[in-house]
Amino acid sequence: MKQKIYALAIIAATTIALGGSTANAVGGGVSGGAAAARGDDQPAVLFGDGGIFAQITNVMLFIVGAISVIMIIIGGLRYVLSGGDSANVSAAKNTILYAIVGIIVALLAYAAVSFVTGTFANGGSFTGGGGGGATSF
């Protein structure tokens, strides 16, 4: 019983202490809160060339690409050092194959994310990269 009273007292004190922050959040509006939460050097746009999604996908593509290149090197070393053992040769070939598949999947994912973010940035139209104008979808 003592623990229940103690828990209720903590909940009541927390509610009273944080009750004013709700009014401040409502008064500031959504855009004011978002602007206050964003850092000084952070981009204000989500989509587009300098947007947050473009930066995140570029970093993730770099990480996946670097890991894939490292795995190709490891697979090559395993292949060279296999000594003709068929099990080790097969494992080395699989390592290289899966690293190449990883690069291909990363590039396809990058293309898909670029298409979706380009569509959102242009308000429903995607500007193709092959020398043309916008194609509406």
PDB file of C-alpha atoms in Angstrom:
ATOM      1  CA  MET A   1       0.000   0.000   0.000  1.00  0.00           C
ATOM      2  CA  LYS A   2       2.868   2.304   0.819  1.00  0.00           C
ATOM      3  CA  GLN A   3       4.398   1.709  -2.632  1.00  0.00           C
ATOM      4  CA  LYS A   4       1.127   2.588  -4.379  1.00  0.00           C
ATOM      5  CA  ILE A   5       0.856   5.884  -2.497  1.00  0.00           C
ATOM      6  CA  TYR A   6       4.503   6.644  -3.282  1.00  0.00           C
ATOM      7  CA  ALA A   7       3.957   5.890  -6.995  1.00  0.00           C
ATOM      8  CA  LEU A   8       0.827   8.072  -7.113  1.00  0.00           C
ATOM      9  CA  ALA A   9       2.719  10.915  -5.418  1.00  0.00           C
ATOM     10  CA  ILE A  10       5.497  10.709  -8.017  1.00  0.00           C
ATOM     11  CA  ILE A  11       2.978  10.674 -10.872  1.00  0.00           C
ATOM     12  CA  ALA A  12       1.128  13.672  -9.397  1.00  0.00           C
ATOM     13  CA  ALA A  13       4.350  15.644  -8.881  1.00  0.00           C
ATOM     14  CA  THR A  14       5.499  14.899 -12.427  1.00  0.00           C
ATOM     15  CA  THR A  15       2.132  15.910 -13.864  1.00  0.00           C
ATOM     16  CA  ILE A  16       2.137  19.196 -11.955  1.00  0.00           C
ATOM     17  CA  ALA A  17       5.756  19.953 -12.881  1.00  0.00           C
ATOM     18  CA  LEU A  18       5.280  19.231 -16.584  1.00  0.00           C
ATOM     19  CA  GLY A  19       1.787  20.674 -16.939  1.00  0.00           C
ATOM     20  CA  GLY A  20       3.020  24.054 -18.166  1.00  0.00           C
ATOM     21  CA  SER A  21       5.145  22.608 -20.950  1.00  0.00           C
ATOM     22  CA  THR A  22       2.054  21.478 -22.835  1.00  0.00           C
ATOM     23  CA  ALA A  23       0.738  25.031 -22.971  1.00  0.00           C
ATOM     24  CA  ASN A  24       4.108  26.292 -24.220  1.00  0.00           C
ATOM     25  CA  ALA A  25       4.162  23.674 -26.965  1.00  0.00           C
ATOM     26  CA  VAL A  26       0.665  24.616 -28.105  1.00  0.00           C
ATOM     27  CA  GLY A  27       1.478  28.330 -28.079  1.00  0.00           C
ATOM     28  CA  GLY A  28       4.681  27.891 -30.104  1.00  0.00           C
ATOM     29  CA  GLY A  29       3.010  26.034 -32.928  1.00  0.00           C
ATOM     30  CA  VAL A  30       4.354  23.101 -34.877  1.00  0.00           C
ATOM     31  CA  SER A  31       6.641  25.100 -37.160  1.00  0.00           C
ATOM     32  CA  GLY A  32       8.153  27.019 -34.269  1.00  0.00           C
ATOM     33  CA  GLY A  33       8.921  23.800 -32.423  1.00  0.00           C
ATOM     34  CA  ALA A  34      10.456  22.207 -35.511  1.00  0.00           C
ATOM     35  CA  ALA A  35      12.622  25.262 -36.155  1.00  0.00           C
ATOM     36  CA  ALA A  36      13.768  25.315 -32.543  1.00  0.00           C
ATOM     37  CA  ALA A  37      14.635  21.618 -32.594  1.00  0.00           C
ATOM     38  CA  ARG A  38      16.706  21.877 -35.775  1.00  0.00           C
ATOM     39  CA  GLY A  39      20.353  22.776 -35.286  1.00  0.00           C
ATOM     40  CA  ASP A  40      21.963  25.813 -36.873  1.00  0.00           C
ATOM     41  CA  ASP A  41      23.909  23.860 -39.503  1.00  0.00           C
ATOM     42  CA  GLN A  42      21.147  21.381 -40.364  1.00  0.00           C
ATOM     43  CA  PRO A  43      19.268  21.641 -43.659  1.00  0.00           C
ATOM     44  CA  ALA A  44      15.708  22.894 -43.514  1.00  0.00           C
ATOM     45  CA  VAL A  45      14.464  20.617 -46.295  1.00  0.00           C
ATOM     46  CA  LEU A  46      13.755  16.914 -46.109  1.00  0.00           C
ATOM     47  CA  PHE A  47      13.868  16.131 -49.829  1.00  0.00           C
ATOM     48  CA  GLY A  48      15.962  17.352 -52.725  1.00  0.00           C
ATOM     49  CA  ASP A  49      19.689  17.544 -53.371  1.00  0.00           C
ATOM     50  CA  GLY A  50      20.694  19.024 -50.022  1.00  0.00           C
ATOM     51  CA  GLY A  51      17.927  17.402 -47.991  1.00  0.00           C
ATOM     52  CA  ILE A  52      18.199  15.203 -44.965  1.00  0.00           C
ATOM     53  CA  PHE A  53      17.096  12.053 -46.816  1.00  0.00           C
ATOM     54  CA  ALA A  54      19.722  12.614 -49.520  1.00  0.00           C
ATOM     55  CA  GLN A  55      22.447  12.966 -46.900  1.00  0.00           C
ATOM     56  CA  ILE A  56      21.323   9.847 -45.033  1.00  0.00           C
ATOM     57  CA  THR A  57      21.137   7.734 -48.191  1.00  0.00           C
ATOM     58  CA  ASN A  58      24.546   8.966 -49.345  1.00  0.00           C
ATOM     59  CA  VAL A  59      26.135   8.028 -46.026  1.00  0.00           C
ATOM     60  CA  MET A  60      24.444   4.621 -45.981  1.00  0.00           C
ATOM     61  CA  LEU A  61      25.453   3.961 -49.602  1.00  0.00           C
ATOM     62  CA  PHE A  62      29.049   4.841 -48.721  1.00  0.00           C
ATOM     63  CA  ILE A  63      29.023   2.488 -45.719  1.00  0.00           C
ATOM     64  CA  VAL A  64      27.505  -0.409 -47.690  1.00  0.00           C
ATOM     65  CA  GLY A  65      29.905   0.207 -50.577  1.00  0.00           C
ATOM     66  CA  ALA A  66      32.928   0.282 -48.285  1.00  0.00           C
ATOM     67  CA  ILE A  67      31.855  -2.937 -46.548  1.00  0.00           C
ATOM     68  CA  SER A  68      31.262  -4.611 -49.913  1.00  0.00           C
ATOM     69  CA  VAL A  69      34.705  -3.617 -51.201  1.00  0.00           C
ATOM     70  CA  ILE A  70      36.296  -4.911 -48.001  1.00  0.00           C
ATOM     71  CA  MET A  71      34.405  -8.194 -48.386  1.00  0.00           C
ATOM     72  CA  ILE A  72      35.556  -8.516 -52.008  1.00  0.00           C
ATOM     73  CA  ILE A  73      39.151  -8.066 -50.840  1.00  0.00           C
ATOM     74  CA  ILE A  74      38.651 -10.637 -48.071  1.00  0.00           C
ATOM     75  CA  GLY A  75      37.071 -13.054 -50.558  1.00  0.00           C
ATOM     76  CA  GLY A  76      39.998 -12.552 -52.938  1.00  0.00           C
ATOM     77  CA  LEU A  77      42.482 -13.249 -50.170  1.00  0.00           C
ATOM     78  CA  ARG A  78      40.545 -16.350 -49.149  1.00  0.00           C
ATOM     79  CA  TYR A  79      40.566 -17.496 -52.781  1.00  0.00           C
ATOM     80  CA  VAL A  80      44.320 -16.975 -53.129  1.00  0.00           C
ATOM     81  CA  LEU A  81      45.071 -18.616 -49.785  1.00  0.00           C
ATOM     82  CA  SER A  82      42.697 -21.562 -50.292  1.00  0.00           C
ATOM     83  CA  GLY A  83      45.509 -23.797 -51.502  1.00  0.00           C
ATOM     84  CA  GLY A  84      43.278 -25.648 -53.943  1.00  0.00           C
ATOM     85  CA  ASP A  85      40.928 -26.998 -51.272  1.00  0.00           C
ATOM     86  CA  SER A  86      37.516 -27.136 -52.933  1.00  0.00           C
ATOM     87  CA  ALA A  87      35.603 -26.167 -49.774  1.00  0.00           C
ATOM     88  CA  ASN A  88      37.754 -23.074 -49.211  1.00  0.00           C
ATOM     89  CA  VAL A  89      37.573 -22.112 -52.905  1.00  0.00           C
ATOM     90  CA  SER A  90      33.786 -22.413 -52.813  1.00  0.00           C
ATOM     91  CA  ALA A  91      33.570 -20.327 -49.627  1.00  0.00           C
ATOM     92  CA  ALA A  92      35.804 -17.646 -51.164  1.00  0.00           C
ATOM     93  CA  LYS A  93      33.708 -17.532 -54.342  1.00  0.00           C
ATOM     94  CA  ASN A  94      30.537 -17.219 -52.264  1.00  0.00           C
ATOM     95  CA  THR A  95      32.073 -14.340 -50.299  1.00  0.00           C
ATOM     96  CA  ILE A  96      32.893 -12.488 -53.517  1.00  0.00           C
ATOM     97  CA  LEU A  97      29.481 -13.274 -55.021  1.00  0.00           C
ATOM     98  CA  TYR A  98      27.576 -12.049 -51.965  1.00  0.00           C
ATOM     99  CA  ALA A  99      29.666  -8.868 -51.817  1.00  0.00           C
ATOM    100  CA  ILE A 100      28.830  -8.122 -55.461  1.00  0.00           C
ATOM    101  CA  VAL A 101      25.149  -8.854 -54.794  1.00  0.00           C
ATOM    102  CA  GLY A 102      25.358  -6.444 -51.840  1.00  0.00           C
ATOM    103  CA  ILE A 103      26.694  -3.686 -54.086  1.00  0.00           C
ATOM    104  CA  ILE A 104      23.934  -4.296 -56.640  1.00  0.00           C
ATOM    105  CA  VAL A 105      21.215  -4.260 -53.961  1.00  0.00           C
ATOM    106  CA  ALA A 106      22.653  -1.048 -52.491  1.00  0.00           C
ATOM    107  CA  LEU A 107      22.632   0.641 -55.902  1.00  0.00           C
ATOM    108  CA  LEU A 108      19.054  -0.464 -56.578  1.00  0.00           C
ATOM    109  CA  ALA A 109      17.988   0.772 -53.147  1.00  0.00           C
ATOM    110  CA  TYR A 110      19.700   4.101 -53.826  1.00  0.00           C
ATOM    111  CA  ALA A 111      17.854   4.380 -57.138  1.00  0.00           C
ATOM    112  CA  ALA A 112      14.528   3.621 -55.449  1.00  0.00           C
ATOM    113  CA  VAL A 113      15.124   6.140 -52.655  1.00  0.00           C
ATOM    114  CA  SER A 114      16.240   8.774 -55.173  1.00  0.00           C
ATOM    115  CA  PHE A 115      13.084   8.194 -57.200  1.00  0.00           C
ATOM    116  CA  VAL A 116      10.799   8.476 -54.177  1.00  0.00           C
ATOM    117  CA  THR A 117      12.522  11.529 -52.690  1.00  0.00           C
ATOM    118  CA  GLY A 118      12.652  13.162 -56.127  1.00  0.00           C
ATOM    119  CA  THR A 119       8.943  12.581 -56.523  1.00  0.00           C
ATOM    120  CA  PHE A 120       8.209  14.146 -53.130  1.00  0.00           C
ATOM    121  CA  ALA A 121      10.570  17.067 -53.735  1.00  0.00           C
ATOM    122  CA  ASN A 122       8.980  17.926 -57.082  1.00  0.00           C
ATOM    123  CA  GLY A 123       5.413  17.614 -55.864  1.00  0.00           C
ATOM    124  CA  GLY A 124       4.517  14.436 -57.710  1.00  0.00           C
ATOM    125  CA  SER A 125       6.767  14.723 -60.753  1.00  0.00           C
ATOM    126  CA  PHE A 126      10.143  13.070 -61.101  1.00  0.00           C
ATOM    127  CA  THR A 127      12.877  14.678 -63.165  1.00  0.00           C
ATOM    128  CA  GLY A 128      14.663  11.857 -64.942  1.00  0.00           C
ATOM    129  CA  GLY A 129      18.432  11.820 -65.119  1.00  0.00           C
ATOM    130  CA  GLY A 130      18.756  11.054 -68.821  1.00  0.00           C
ATOM    131  CA  GLY A 131      18.572  14.456 -70.481  1.00  0.00           C
ATOM    132  CA  GLY A 132      14.959  15.402 -70.354  1.00  0.00           C
ATOM    133  CA  GLY A 133      12.339  17.288 -68.529  1.00  0.00           C
ATOM    134  CA  ALA A 134       9.977  16.244 -65.834  1.00  0.00           C
ATOM    135  CA  THR A 135       7.806  13.196 -66.245  1.00  0.00           C
ATOM    136  CA  SER A 136       4.518  13.435 -64.373  1.00  0.00           C
ATOM    137  CA  PHE A 137       3.186  10.380 -62.602  1.00  0.00           C
TER     138      PHE A 137
END
